[in-house]
XYZ file of C-alpha atoms in Angstrom:
597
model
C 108.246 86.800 137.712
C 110.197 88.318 134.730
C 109.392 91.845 134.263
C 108.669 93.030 130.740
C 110.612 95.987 129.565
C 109.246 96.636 126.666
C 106.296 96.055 124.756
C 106.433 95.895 120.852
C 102.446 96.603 119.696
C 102.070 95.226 115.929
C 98.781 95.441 113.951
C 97.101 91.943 112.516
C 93.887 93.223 111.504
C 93.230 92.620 108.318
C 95.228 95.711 105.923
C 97.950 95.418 107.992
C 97.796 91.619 107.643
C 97.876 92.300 103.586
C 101.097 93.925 104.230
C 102.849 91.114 105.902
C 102.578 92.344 109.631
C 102.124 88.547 110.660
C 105.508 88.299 109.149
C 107.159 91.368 111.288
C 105.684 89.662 114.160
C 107.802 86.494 113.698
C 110.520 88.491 112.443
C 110.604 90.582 115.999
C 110.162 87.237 117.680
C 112.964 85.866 115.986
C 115.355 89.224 116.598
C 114.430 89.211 120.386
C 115.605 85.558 120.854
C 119.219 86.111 118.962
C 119.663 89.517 121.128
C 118.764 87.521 124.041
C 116.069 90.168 124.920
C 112.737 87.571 124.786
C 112.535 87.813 128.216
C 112.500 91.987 128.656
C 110.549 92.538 125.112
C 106.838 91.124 124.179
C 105.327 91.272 120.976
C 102.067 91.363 121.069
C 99.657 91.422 117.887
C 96.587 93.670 118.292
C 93.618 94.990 116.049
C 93.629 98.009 113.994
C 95.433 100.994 115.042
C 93.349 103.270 112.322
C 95.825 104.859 110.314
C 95.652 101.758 107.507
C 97.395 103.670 104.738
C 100.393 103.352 107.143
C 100.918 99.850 107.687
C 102.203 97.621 108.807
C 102.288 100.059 112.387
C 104.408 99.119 115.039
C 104.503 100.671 118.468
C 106.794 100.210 120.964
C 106.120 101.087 124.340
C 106.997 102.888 127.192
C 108.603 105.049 124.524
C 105.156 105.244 122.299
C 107.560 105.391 118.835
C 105.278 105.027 116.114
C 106.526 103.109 113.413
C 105.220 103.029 110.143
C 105.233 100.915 106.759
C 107.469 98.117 108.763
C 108.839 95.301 106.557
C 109.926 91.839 108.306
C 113.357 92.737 107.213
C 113.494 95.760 109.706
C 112.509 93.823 112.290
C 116.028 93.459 112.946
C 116.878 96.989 113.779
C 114.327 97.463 115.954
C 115.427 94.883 117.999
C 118.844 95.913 117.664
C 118.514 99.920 117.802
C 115.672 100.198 119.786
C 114.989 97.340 122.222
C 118.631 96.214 122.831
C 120.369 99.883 122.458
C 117.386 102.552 123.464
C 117.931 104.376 120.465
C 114.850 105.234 117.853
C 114.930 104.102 114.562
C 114.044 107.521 113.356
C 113.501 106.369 109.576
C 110.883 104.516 110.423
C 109.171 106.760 112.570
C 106.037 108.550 111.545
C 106.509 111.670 109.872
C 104.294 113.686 112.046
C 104.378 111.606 115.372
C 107.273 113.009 118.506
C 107.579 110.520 121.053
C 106.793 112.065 124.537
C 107.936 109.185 126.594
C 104.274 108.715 127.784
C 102.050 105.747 126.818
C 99.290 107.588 125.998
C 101.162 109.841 123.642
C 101.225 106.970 120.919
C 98.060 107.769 119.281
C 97.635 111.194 120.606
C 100.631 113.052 119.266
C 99.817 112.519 115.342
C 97.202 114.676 113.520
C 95.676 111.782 112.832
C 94.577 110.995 115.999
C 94.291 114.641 118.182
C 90.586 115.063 117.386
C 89.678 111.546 117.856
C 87.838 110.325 120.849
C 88.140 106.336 120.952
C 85.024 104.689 122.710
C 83.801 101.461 120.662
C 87.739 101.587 119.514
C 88.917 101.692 123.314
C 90.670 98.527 122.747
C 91.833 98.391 119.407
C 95.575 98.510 118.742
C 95.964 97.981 122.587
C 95.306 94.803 123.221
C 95.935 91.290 121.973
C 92.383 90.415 120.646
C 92.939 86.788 121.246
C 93.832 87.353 124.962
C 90.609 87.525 127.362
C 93.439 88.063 130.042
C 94.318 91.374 128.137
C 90.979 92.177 127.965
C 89.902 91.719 131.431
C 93.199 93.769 132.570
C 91.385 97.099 130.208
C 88.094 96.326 132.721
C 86.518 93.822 130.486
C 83.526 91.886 131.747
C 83.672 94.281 134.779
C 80.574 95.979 133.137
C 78.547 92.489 133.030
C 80.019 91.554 135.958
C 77.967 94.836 138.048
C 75.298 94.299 135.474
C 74.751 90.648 136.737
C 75.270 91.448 140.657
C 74.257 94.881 141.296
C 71.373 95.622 138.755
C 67.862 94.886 137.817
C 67.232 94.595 133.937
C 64.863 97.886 133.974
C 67.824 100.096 135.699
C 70.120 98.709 132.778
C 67.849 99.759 130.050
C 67.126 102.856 131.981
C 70.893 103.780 131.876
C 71.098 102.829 127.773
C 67.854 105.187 127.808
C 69.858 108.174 129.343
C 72.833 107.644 128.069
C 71.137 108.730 124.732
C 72.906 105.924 122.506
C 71.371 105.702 118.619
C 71.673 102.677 116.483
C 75.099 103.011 114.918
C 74.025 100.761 111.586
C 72.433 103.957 109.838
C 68.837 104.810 110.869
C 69.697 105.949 114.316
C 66.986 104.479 116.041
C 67.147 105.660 119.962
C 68.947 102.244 121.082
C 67.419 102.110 124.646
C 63.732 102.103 123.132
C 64.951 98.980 121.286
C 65.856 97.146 124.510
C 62.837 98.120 126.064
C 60.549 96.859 123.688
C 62.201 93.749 123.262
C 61.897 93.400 126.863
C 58.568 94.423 127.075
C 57.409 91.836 124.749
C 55.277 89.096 125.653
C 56.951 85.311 125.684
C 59.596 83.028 127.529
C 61.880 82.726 124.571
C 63.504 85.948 123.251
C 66.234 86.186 121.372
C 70.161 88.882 120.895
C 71.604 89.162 117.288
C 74.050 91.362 116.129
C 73.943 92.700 112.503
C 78.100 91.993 111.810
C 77.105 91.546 107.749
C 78.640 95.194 106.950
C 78.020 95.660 102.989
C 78.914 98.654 101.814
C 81.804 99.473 99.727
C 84.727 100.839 101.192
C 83.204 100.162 105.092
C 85.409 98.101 107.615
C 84.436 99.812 111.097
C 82.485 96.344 112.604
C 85.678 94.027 111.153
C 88.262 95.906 112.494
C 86.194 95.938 116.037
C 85.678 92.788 115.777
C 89.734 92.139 114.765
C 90.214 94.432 117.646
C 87.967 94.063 120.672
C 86.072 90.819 119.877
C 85.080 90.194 123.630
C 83.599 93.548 123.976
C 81.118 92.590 122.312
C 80.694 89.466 123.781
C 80.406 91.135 126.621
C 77.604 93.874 125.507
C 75.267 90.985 123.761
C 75.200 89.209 127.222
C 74.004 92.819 129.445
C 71.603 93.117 126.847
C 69.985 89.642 126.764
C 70.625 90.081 130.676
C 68.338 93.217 130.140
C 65.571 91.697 127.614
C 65.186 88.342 129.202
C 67.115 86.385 126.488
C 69.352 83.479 126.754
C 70.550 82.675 123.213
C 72.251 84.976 120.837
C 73.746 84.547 117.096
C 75.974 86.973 115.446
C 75.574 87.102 111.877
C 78.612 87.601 110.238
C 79.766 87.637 106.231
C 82.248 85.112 105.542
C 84.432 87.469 103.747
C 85.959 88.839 107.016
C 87.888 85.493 108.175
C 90.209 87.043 110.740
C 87.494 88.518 112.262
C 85.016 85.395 112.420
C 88.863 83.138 113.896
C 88.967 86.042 116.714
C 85.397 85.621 117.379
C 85.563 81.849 117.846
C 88.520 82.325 120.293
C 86.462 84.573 122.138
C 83.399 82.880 122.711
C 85.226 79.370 123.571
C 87.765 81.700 126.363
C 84.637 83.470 127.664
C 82.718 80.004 128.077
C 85.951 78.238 130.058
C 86.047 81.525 132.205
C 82.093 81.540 132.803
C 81.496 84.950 131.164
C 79.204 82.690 128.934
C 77.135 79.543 129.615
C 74.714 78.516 132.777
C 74.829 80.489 135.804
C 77.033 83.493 134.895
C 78.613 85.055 138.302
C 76.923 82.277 140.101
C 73.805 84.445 139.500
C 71.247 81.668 137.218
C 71.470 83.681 134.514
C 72.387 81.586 131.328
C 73.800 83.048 128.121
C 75.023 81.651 124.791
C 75.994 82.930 121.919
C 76.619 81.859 118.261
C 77.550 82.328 115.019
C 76.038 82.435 111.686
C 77.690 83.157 108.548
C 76.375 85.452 106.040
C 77.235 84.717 102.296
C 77.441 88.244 101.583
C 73.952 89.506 100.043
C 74.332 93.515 101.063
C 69.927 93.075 101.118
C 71.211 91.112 104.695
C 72.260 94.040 106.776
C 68.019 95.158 106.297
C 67.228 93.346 109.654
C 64.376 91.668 108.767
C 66.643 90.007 105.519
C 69.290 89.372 108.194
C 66.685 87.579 110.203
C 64.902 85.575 107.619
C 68.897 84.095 106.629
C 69.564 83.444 110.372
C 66.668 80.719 110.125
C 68.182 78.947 106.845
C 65.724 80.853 104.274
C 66.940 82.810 101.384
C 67.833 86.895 102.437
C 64.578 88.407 101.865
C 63.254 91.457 103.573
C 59.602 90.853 105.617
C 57.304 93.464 105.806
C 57.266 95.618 108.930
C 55.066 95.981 111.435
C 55.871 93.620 112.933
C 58.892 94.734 113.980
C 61.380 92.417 115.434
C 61.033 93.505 118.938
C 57.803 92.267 118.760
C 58.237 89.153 116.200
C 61.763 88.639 114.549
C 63.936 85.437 114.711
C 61.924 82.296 114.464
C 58.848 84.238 115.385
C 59.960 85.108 118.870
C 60.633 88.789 120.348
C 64.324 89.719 118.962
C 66.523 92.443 119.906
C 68.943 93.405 117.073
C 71.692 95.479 116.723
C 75.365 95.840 114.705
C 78.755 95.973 116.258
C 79.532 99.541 117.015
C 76.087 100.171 118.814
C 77.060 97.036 121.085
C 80.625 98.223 120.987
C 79.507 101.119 123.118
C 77.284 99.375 125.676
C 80.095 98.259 128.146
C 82.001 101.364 128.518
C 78.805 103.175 129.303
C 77.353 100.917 132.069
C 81.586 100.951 133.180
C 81.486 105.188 133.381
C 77.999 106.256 133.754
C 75.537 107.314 131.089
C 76.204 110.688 132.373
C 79.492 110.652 130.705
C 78.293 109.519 127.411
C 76.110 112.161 127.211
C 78.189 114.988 127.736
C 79.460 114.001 124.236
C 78.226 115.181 121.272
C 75.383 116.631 120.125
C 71.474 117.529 121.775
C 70.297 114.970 119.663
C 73.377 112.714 118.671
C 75.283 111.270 121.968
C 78.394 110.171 121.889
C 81.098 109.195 119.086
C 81.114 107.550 115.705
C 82.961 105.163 113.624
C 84.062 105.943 109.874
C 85.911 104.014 107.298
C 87.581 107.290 105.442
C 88.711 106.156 102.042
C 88.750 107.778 98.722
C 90.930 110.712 97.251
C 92.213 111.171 101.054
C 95.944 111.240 102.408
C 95.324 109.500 105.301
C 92.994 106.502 104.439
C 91.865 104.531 108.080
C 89.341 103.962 110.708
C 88.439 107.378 112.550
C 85.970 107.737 115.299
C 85.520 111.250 116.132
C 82.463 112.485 118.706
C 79.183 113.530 116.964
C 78.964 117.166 115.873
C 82.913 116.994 114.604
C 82.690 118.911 110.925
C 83.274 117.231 107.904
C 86.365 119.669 107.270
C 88.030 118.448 110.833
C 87.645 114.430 109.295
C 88.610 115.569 105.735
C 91.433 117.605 106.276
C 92.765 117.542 109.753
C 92.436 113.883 110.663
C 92.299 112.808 107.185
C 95.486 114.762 105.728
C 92.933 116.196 102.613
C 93.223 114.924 98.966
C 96.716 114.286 97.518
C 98.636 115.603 95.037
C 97.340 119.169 95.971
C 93.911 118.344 94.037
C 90.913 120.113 95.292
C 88.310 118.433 97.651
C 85.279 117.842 95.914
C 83.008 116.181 97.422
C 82.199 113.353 100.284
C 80.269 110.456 99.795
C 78.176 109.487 103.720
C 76.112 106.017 104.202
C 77.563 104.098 101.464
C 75.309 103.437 98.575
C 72.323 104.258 100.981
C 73.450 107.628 101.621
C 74.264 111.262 99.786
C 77.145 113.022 98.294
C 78.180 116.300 100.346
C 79.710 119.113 98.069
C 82.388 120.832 99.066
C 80.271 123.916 100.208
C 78.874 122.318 103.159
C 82.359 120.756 104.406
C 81.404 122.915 107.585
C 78.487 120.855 108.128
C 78.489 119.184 111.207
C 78.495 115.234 111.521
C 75.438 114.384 112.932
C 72.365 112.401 112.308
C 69.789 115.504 111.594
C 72.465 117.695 110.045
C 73.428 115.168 107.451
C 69.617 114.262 106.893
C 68.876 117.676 106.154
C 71.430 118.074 103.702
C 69.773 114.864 101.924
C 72.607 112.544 103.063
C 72.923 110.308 105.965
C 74.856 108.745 108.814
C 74.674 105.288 107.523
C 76.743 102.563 108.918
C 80.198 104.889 108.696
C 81.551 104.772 104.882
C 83.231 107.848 104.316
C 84.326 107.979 100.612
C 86.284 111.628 99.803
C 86.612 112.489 95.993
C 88.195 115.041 94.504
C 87.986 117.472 91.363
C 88.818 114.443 89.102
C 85.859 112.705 90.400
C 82.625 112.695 87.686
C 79.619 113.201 89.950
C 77.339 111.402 87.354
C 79.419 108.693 87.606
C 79.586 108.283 90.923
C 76.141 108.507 91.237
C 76.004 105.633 88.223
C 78.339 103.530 90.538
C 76.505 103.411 94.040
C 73.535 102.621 91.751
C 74.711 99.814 89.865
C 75.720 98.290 93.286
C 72.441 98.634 94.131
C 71.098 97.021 91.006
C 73.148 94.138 91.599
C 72.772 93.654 95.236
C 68.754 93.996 95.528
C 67.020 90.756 96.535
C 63.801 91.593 94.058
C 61.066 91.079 96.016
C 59.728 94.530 95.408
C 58.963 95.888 92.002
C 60.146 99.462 92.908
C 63.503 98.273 93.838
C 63.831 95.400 91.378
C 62.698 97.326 88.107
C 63.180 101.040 89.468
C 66.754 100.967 90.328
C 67.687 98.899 87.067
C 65.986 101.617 84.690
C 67.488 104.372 86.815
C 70.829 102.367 86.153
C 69.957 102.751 82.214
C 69.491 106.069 82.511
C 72.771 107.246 83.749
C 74.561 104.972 81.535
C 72.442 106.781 78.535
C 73.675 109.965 80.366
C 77.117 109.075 80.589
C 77.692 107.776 77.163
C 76.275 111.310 75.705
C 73.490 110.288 74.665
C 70.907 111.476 77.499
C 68.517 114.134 77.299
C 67.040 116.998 79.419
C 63.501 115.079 79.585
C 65.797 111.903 80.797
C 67.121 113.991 84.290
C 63.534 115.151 85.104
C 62.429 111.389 84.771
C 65.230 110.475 86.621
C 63.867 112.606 89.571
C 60.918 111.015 89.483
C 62.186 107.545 89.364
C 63.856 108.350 92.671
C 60.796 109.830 94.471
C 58.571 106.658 93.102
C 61.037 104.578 94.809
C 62.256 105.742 97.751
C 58.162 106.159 98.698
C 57.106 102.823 97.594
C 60.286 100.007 98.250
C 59.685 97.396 100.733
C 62.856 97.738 102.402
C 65.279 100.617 103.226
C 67.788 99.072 100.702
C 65.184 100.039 97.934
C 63.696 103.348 99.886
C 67.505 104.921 100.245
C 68.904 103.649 96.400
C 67.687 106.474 94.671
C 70.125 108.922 97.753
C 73.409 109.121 95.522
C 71.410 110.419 92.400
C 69.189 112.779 94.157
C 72.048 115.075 96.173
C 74.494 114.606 93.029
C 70.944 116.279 91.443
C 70.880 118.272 94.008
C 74.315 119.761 94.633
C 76.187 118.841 90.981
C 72.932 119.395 89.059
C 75.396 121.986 86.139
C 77.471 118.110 85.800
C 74.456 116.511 84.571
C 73.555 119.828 82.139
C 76.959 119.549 80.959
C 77.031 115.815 79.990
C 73.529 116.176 78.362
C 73.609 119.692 76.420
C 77.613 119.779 75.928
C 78.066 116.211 75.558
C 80.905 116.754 77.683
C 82.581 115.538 81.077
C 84.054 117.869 83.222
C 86.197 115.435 85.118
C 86.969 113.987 82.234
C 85.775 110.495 83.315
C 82.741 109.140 81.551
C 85.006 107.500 78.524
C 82.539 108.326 75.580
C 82.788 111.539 76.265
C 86.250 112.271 76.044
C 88.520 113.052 73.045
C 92.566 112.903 73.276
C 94.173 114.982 71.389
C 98.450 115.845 70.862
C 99.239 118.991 70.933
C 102.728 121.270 69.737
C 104.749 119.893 72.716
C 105.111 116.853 71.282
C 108.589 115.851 70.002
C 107.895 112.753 68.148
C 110.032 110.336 70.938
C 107.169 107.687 69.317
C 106.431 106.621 73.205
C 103.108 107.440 73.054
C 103.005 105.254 69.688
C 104.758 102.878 71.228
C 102.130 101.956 74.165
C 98.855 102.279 72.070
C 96.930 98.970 72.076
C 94.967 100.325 69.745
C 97.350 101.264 67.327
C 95.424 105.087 67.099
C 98.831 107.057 67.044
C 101.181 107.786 64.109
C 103.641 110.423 62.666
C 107.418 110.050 62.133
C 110.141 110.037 64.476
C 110.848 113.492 65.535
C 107.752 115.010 64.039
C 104.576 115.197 65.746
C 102.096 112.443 66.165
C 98.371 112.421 65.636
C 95.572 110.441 67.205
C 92.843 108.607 65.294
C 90.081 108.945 67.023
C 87.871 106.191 65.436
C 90.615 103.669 66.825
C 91.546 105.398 70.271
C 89.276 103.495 73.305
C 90.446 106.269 75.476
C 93.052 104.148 77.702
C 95.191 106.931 78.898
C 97.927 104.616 78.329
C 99.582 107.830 76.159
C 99.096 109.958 78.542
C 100.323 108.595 81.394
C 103.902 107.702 79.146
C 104.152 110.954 77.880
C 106.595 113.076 79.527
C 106.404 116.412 77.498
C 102.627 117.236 78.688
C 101.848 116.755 74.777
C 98.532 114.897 75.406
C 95.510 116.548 76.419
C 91.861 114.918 77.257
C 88.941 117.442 76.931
C-alpha cells in the first residue's frame, strides 16, 4: 500500500466554495499529477475550518501550514514549494499562524482558534464529509455502535440527563428531559426530527455542520430514536443550503450500504430510517410546532402548545425534536462520558456553543467557545475586534429573536441565564458585532422588519403588533417620531411578547426593548434633536462642504443628483433639496471637504 506523505486539507463548505476552493482542489490535483507526487500527496476537501473571512483555507499536513485566501492559480506553488521541495510558501501563510510541525497545531496556534474548544465542530475541516470511511477512522458510529450493544434506552437518556446538555436552537430546554418524555409517551409509533431550517440572518452554524460532519448526525438521530423507541426520522432542511442537503444524501445512502441505517442495525433488531424534507424557507418553520405542521405537507403554521410534541407532534404521534448542534453533541458524549461534558462550562450551562460571528468584526467565522467564555474573549480575542480601529459598540445575540448587548457589559459571560438577564438571549448562535457607526434605532428597525415579513399571521399580536411597531420606528427614523411614540412603543412590545402564539411573535419585540433599554439617549436624540448620531437614518442627515475643498469638481462629478455646483477651483456647495444623501461625494472626495452631521 502507497503511503501518503502529505495531506493537503481544502475547505468546500459553502464561503469557501464562493471563493473558488472547488477550483484549488482541481488545481492541486492537477499540480500533484505533473510533479509526479499523486501518489505521496492527497487532497482532500473538508467542511468549514471557521475562519470564513480567510478563504479559501488550505492546510497541509504533517507540517499544519495554514494557508489563507488561496487562488487556483497558486495551487501550483504549493505543489511545487511545498509538497515537492518542503519549503513553506510563506506568502500565503496566515499572518498570525507558526507552524509547530505538530498536527494539532493547525488550528491551535492562531488567535483565532486558542480559546476555542471544538465539540459539535470535532470533525469539521478534518475530514472529508463525503467519506463515512473518514468518519468512522475519527470514532464515528462507535458511539451507536455501544449504544446498540451495551446499553438499555433508560441508561442512554440517563447519561444525556447528566451530561447536562440544553437545546442548542435558543430556548435551552434541558435536552435529556426531552428524550425522556418522548420516551415516556404512550404509543408504538414515535417519531426523530431535526430542526436543520436555520433562519436567522447572518446564522450558518447547522450548514456548516452539516457541510462538515453530516454523519454525526446521522449517527446522534439513530441513539436517540434507539433511546425513545422510534424507527423513522426526517430532517427538515431549507433548500437554500444545497451543499449541505448533497452531503446529507451521501450520508444517509453510505450509512444504509454499511448498516448504520436500515433493519437490524449491529445485528441487534433495531430498525432506523431517516429522511429528508425540504423547507422552503419560512423563518415561522424553525418554531417546532410550524416545523412540524410543514413536515406533514400543510402550510408552516405554529399549533398551540400543550400539547407539546413529546406528547403529540408529527402526524399526531409522540415526536422528539431537536436542531443540529444539540444532536451534534450527542455522540461525543456517549463516546467520553457525560462526566466530561460536564466539567465544561457553566453550573447551569454544560458544555460549548456554536456562533456565526459576523458584523463590524475582523475575523468573521464559525466559533464555538465553552459556555461562560465573555463576550470580550469572542469579540476581540477570537474575533480580531472591529476594523479600521472603530470602537465596539454593541453585539447583537439570538438573531432577530434576541437582544443587543452594549458595550458596557462586553464582560458578561456567555451563558443562557447571564444573557437572559441582560434581556438578550442565547438563540440559535447569530452573533452580529456593530460598531460606533452602527444606528441602534435602526438596527432595532431592521430585526423588526424581518420579523414583519417573516411572521406566518395566525396571531393578531404578531401579525398587526409587529407591523405597527415597524411604523413606528420608521416614523422615528425619518424624524418625525415623538416622545409619546417611544412610550407606546414599550408597550407594543410588552402586549406582544405576553400575548403571541408562538415564540417568533413572543421574542419580536427583543431588539427594540434592550436598544430601549441600553441606547435609550439614541432614540431621545432622533426624536427631540431630529438627529442621528451614527449618522445612518438618511432623513436625518445633512451633507455639507466645508473650507477644505479645492474645487477638483469630483464631488460634482459623481452626484446623481446633480446637488453640487461651484467653479473649478473654487469651492462647491450642496443643494440640499436635490441631495438623496448617497455618500457618493464623500466617499470620492479626497481632501476630507465633506462632512455628514
Amino acid at each position: 500500500m502507497q503511503l501518503i506523505r502529505s495531506h493537503i486539507l481544502v475547505c468546500a463548505g459553502t464561503g469557501c466554495h464562493a471563493s473558488k476552493s472547488d477550483e484549488v482542489i482541481e488545481s492541486l490535483n492537477k499540480w500533484l499529477i505533473e510533479e509526479k507526487m499523486d501518489k505521496e500527496a492527497k487532497v482532500i476537501k473538508t467542511g468549514c475550518f471557521g475562519l470564513c473571512a480567510l478563504g479559501p483555507i488550505v492546510v497541509v499536513y504533517p507540517e499544519g501550514a495554514f494557508y489563507s485566501h488561496v487562488k487556483p492559480s497558486d495551487a501550483e506553488v504549493i505543489v511545487k514549494e511545498h509538497i515537492v521541495k518542503g519549503r513553506l510558501v510563506t506568502r500565503l501563510l496566515h499572518d498570525d499562524h507558526k507552524p509547530t510541525g505538530e498536527v494539532a497545531a493547525s488550528l491551535s496556534d492562531t488567535d483565532f482558534y486558542r480559546s476555542q474548544l471544538r465539540i459539535a465542530l470535532r470533525n469539521c475541516g478534518i475530514i472529508n464529509p463525503e467519506s463515512i470511511d473518514e468518519y468512522i477512522a475519527f470514532e464515528g458510529y462507535s458511539a451507536l455502535a455501544k449504544a446498540l450493544t451495551e446499553q438499555k434506552p433508560e441508561e442512554i437518556i440517563d447519561i444525556i440527563l447528566k451530561s447536562g446538555l440544553r437545546g442548542r436552537g435558543g430556548a435551552g430546554f434541558p435536552t435529556g428531559r426531552k428524550w425522556q418524555f418522548a420516551a415516556g409517551a404512550p404509543g408504538d409509533v414515535k417519531y426523530v426530527v431535526c430542526n436543520a431550517d436555520e433562519g436567522d440572518p447572518g446564522a450558518f452554524m447547522d450548514r456548516s455542520v452539516l457541510e462538515g460532519d453530516p454523519h454525526s448526525l446521522l449517527e446522534a438521530m439513530t441513539i436517540a430514536g434507539y433511546a425513545v423507541g422510534a424507527n423513522q426520522g426526517y430532517i427538515y432542511i431549507r433548500a437554500e443550503y444545497p451543499i449541505a442537503v448533497e452531503r446529507l444524501q451521501i450520508a444517509i445512502q453510505q450509512s444504509k450500504e454499511y448498516g448504520f441505517l436500515g433493519d437490524n442495525i449491529f445485528g441487534t433488531g433495531f430498525k432506523f430510517d431517516l429522511e429528508i424534507r425540504l423547507g422552503a424557507g419560512a423563518f415561522v418553520c424553525g418554531e417546532e410546532t410550524a416545523l412540524l405542521t410543514s413536515i406533514e405537507g400543510n402550510r408552516g403554521e405554529p399549533r398551540p402548545r400543550p400539547p407539546f410534541p413529546a406528547v403529540k407532534g408529527l402526524f399526531g404521534k409522540p415526536t422528539l425534536l431537536s436542531n443540529v448542534e444539540s444532536y451534534a453533541n450527542v455522540p461525543w458524549i456517549l463516546q467520553n462520558g457525560w462526566e466530561a461534558f460536564d466539567k465544561i462550562g457553566t453550573a447551569t450551562s454544560k458544555g460549548t456553543k456554536i456562533f456565526a460571528l459576523g458584523g463590524k468584526i475582523t475575523n468573521t467565522g464559525l466559533v464555538e467557545v465553552p459556555m461562560g467564555t465573555t463576550l470580550r474573549t469572542v469579540v476581540e480575542e477570537i474575533g480580531g475586534g472591529c476594523p479600521g480601529g472603530k470602537a465596539f459598540k454593541a453585539a447583537q445575540t439570538g438573531g432577530p429573536s434576541g437582544g443587543c448587548i452594549p458595550a458596557s457589559l462586553i464582560d458578561t459571560p456567555i451563558d443562557y441565564e447571564s444573557l437572559t438577564a441582560i434581556g438578550s438571549m442565547m438563540g440559535s448562535g447569530g452573533l452580529i458585532v456593530m460598531d460606533e457607526d452602527n444606528c441602534m434605532v435602526d438596527i432595532a428597525r431592521y430585526f423588526l422588519d424581518f420579523t414583519v415579513d417573516e411572521s406566518c399571521g395566525k396571531c393578531t399580536p404578531c401579525r398587526i403588533g409587529t407591523k405597527r411597531m415597524c411604523q413606528i420606528l420608521d416614523k422615528i427614523t425619518e424624524g418625525n417620531g415623538t416622545m409619546e411614540d417611544i412610550e407606546l412603543l414599550e408597550d407594543l412590545c410588552k402586549h406582544i411578547a405576553k400575548n403571541s402564539l408562538c415564540a417568533l411573535g413572543q421574542t419580536a419585540p427583543n431588539p427594540v426593548l434592550s436598544t430601549l433599554r441600553y441606547f435609550r439617549d439614541e432614540y431621545e436624540a432622533h426624536v427631540r434633536e431630529k438627529k442621528c448620531p451614527a449618522g445612518i437614518c438618511k432623513h436625518l442627515l445633512t451633507y455639507t462642504i466645508n473650507d477644505k475643498c479645492i474645487g477638483c469638481t469630483a464631488c460634482a462629478r459623481v452626484c446623481p443628483a446633480e446637488a453640487i455646483s461651484g467653479k473649478v477651483k473654487e469651492k462647491h456647495v450642496i443643494d440640499p433639496a436635490k441631495c438623496i444623501k448617497c455618500n457618493a461625494c464623500m466617499d470620492k472626495c479626497k481632501f476630507s471637504a465633506i462632512e455628514k452631521g
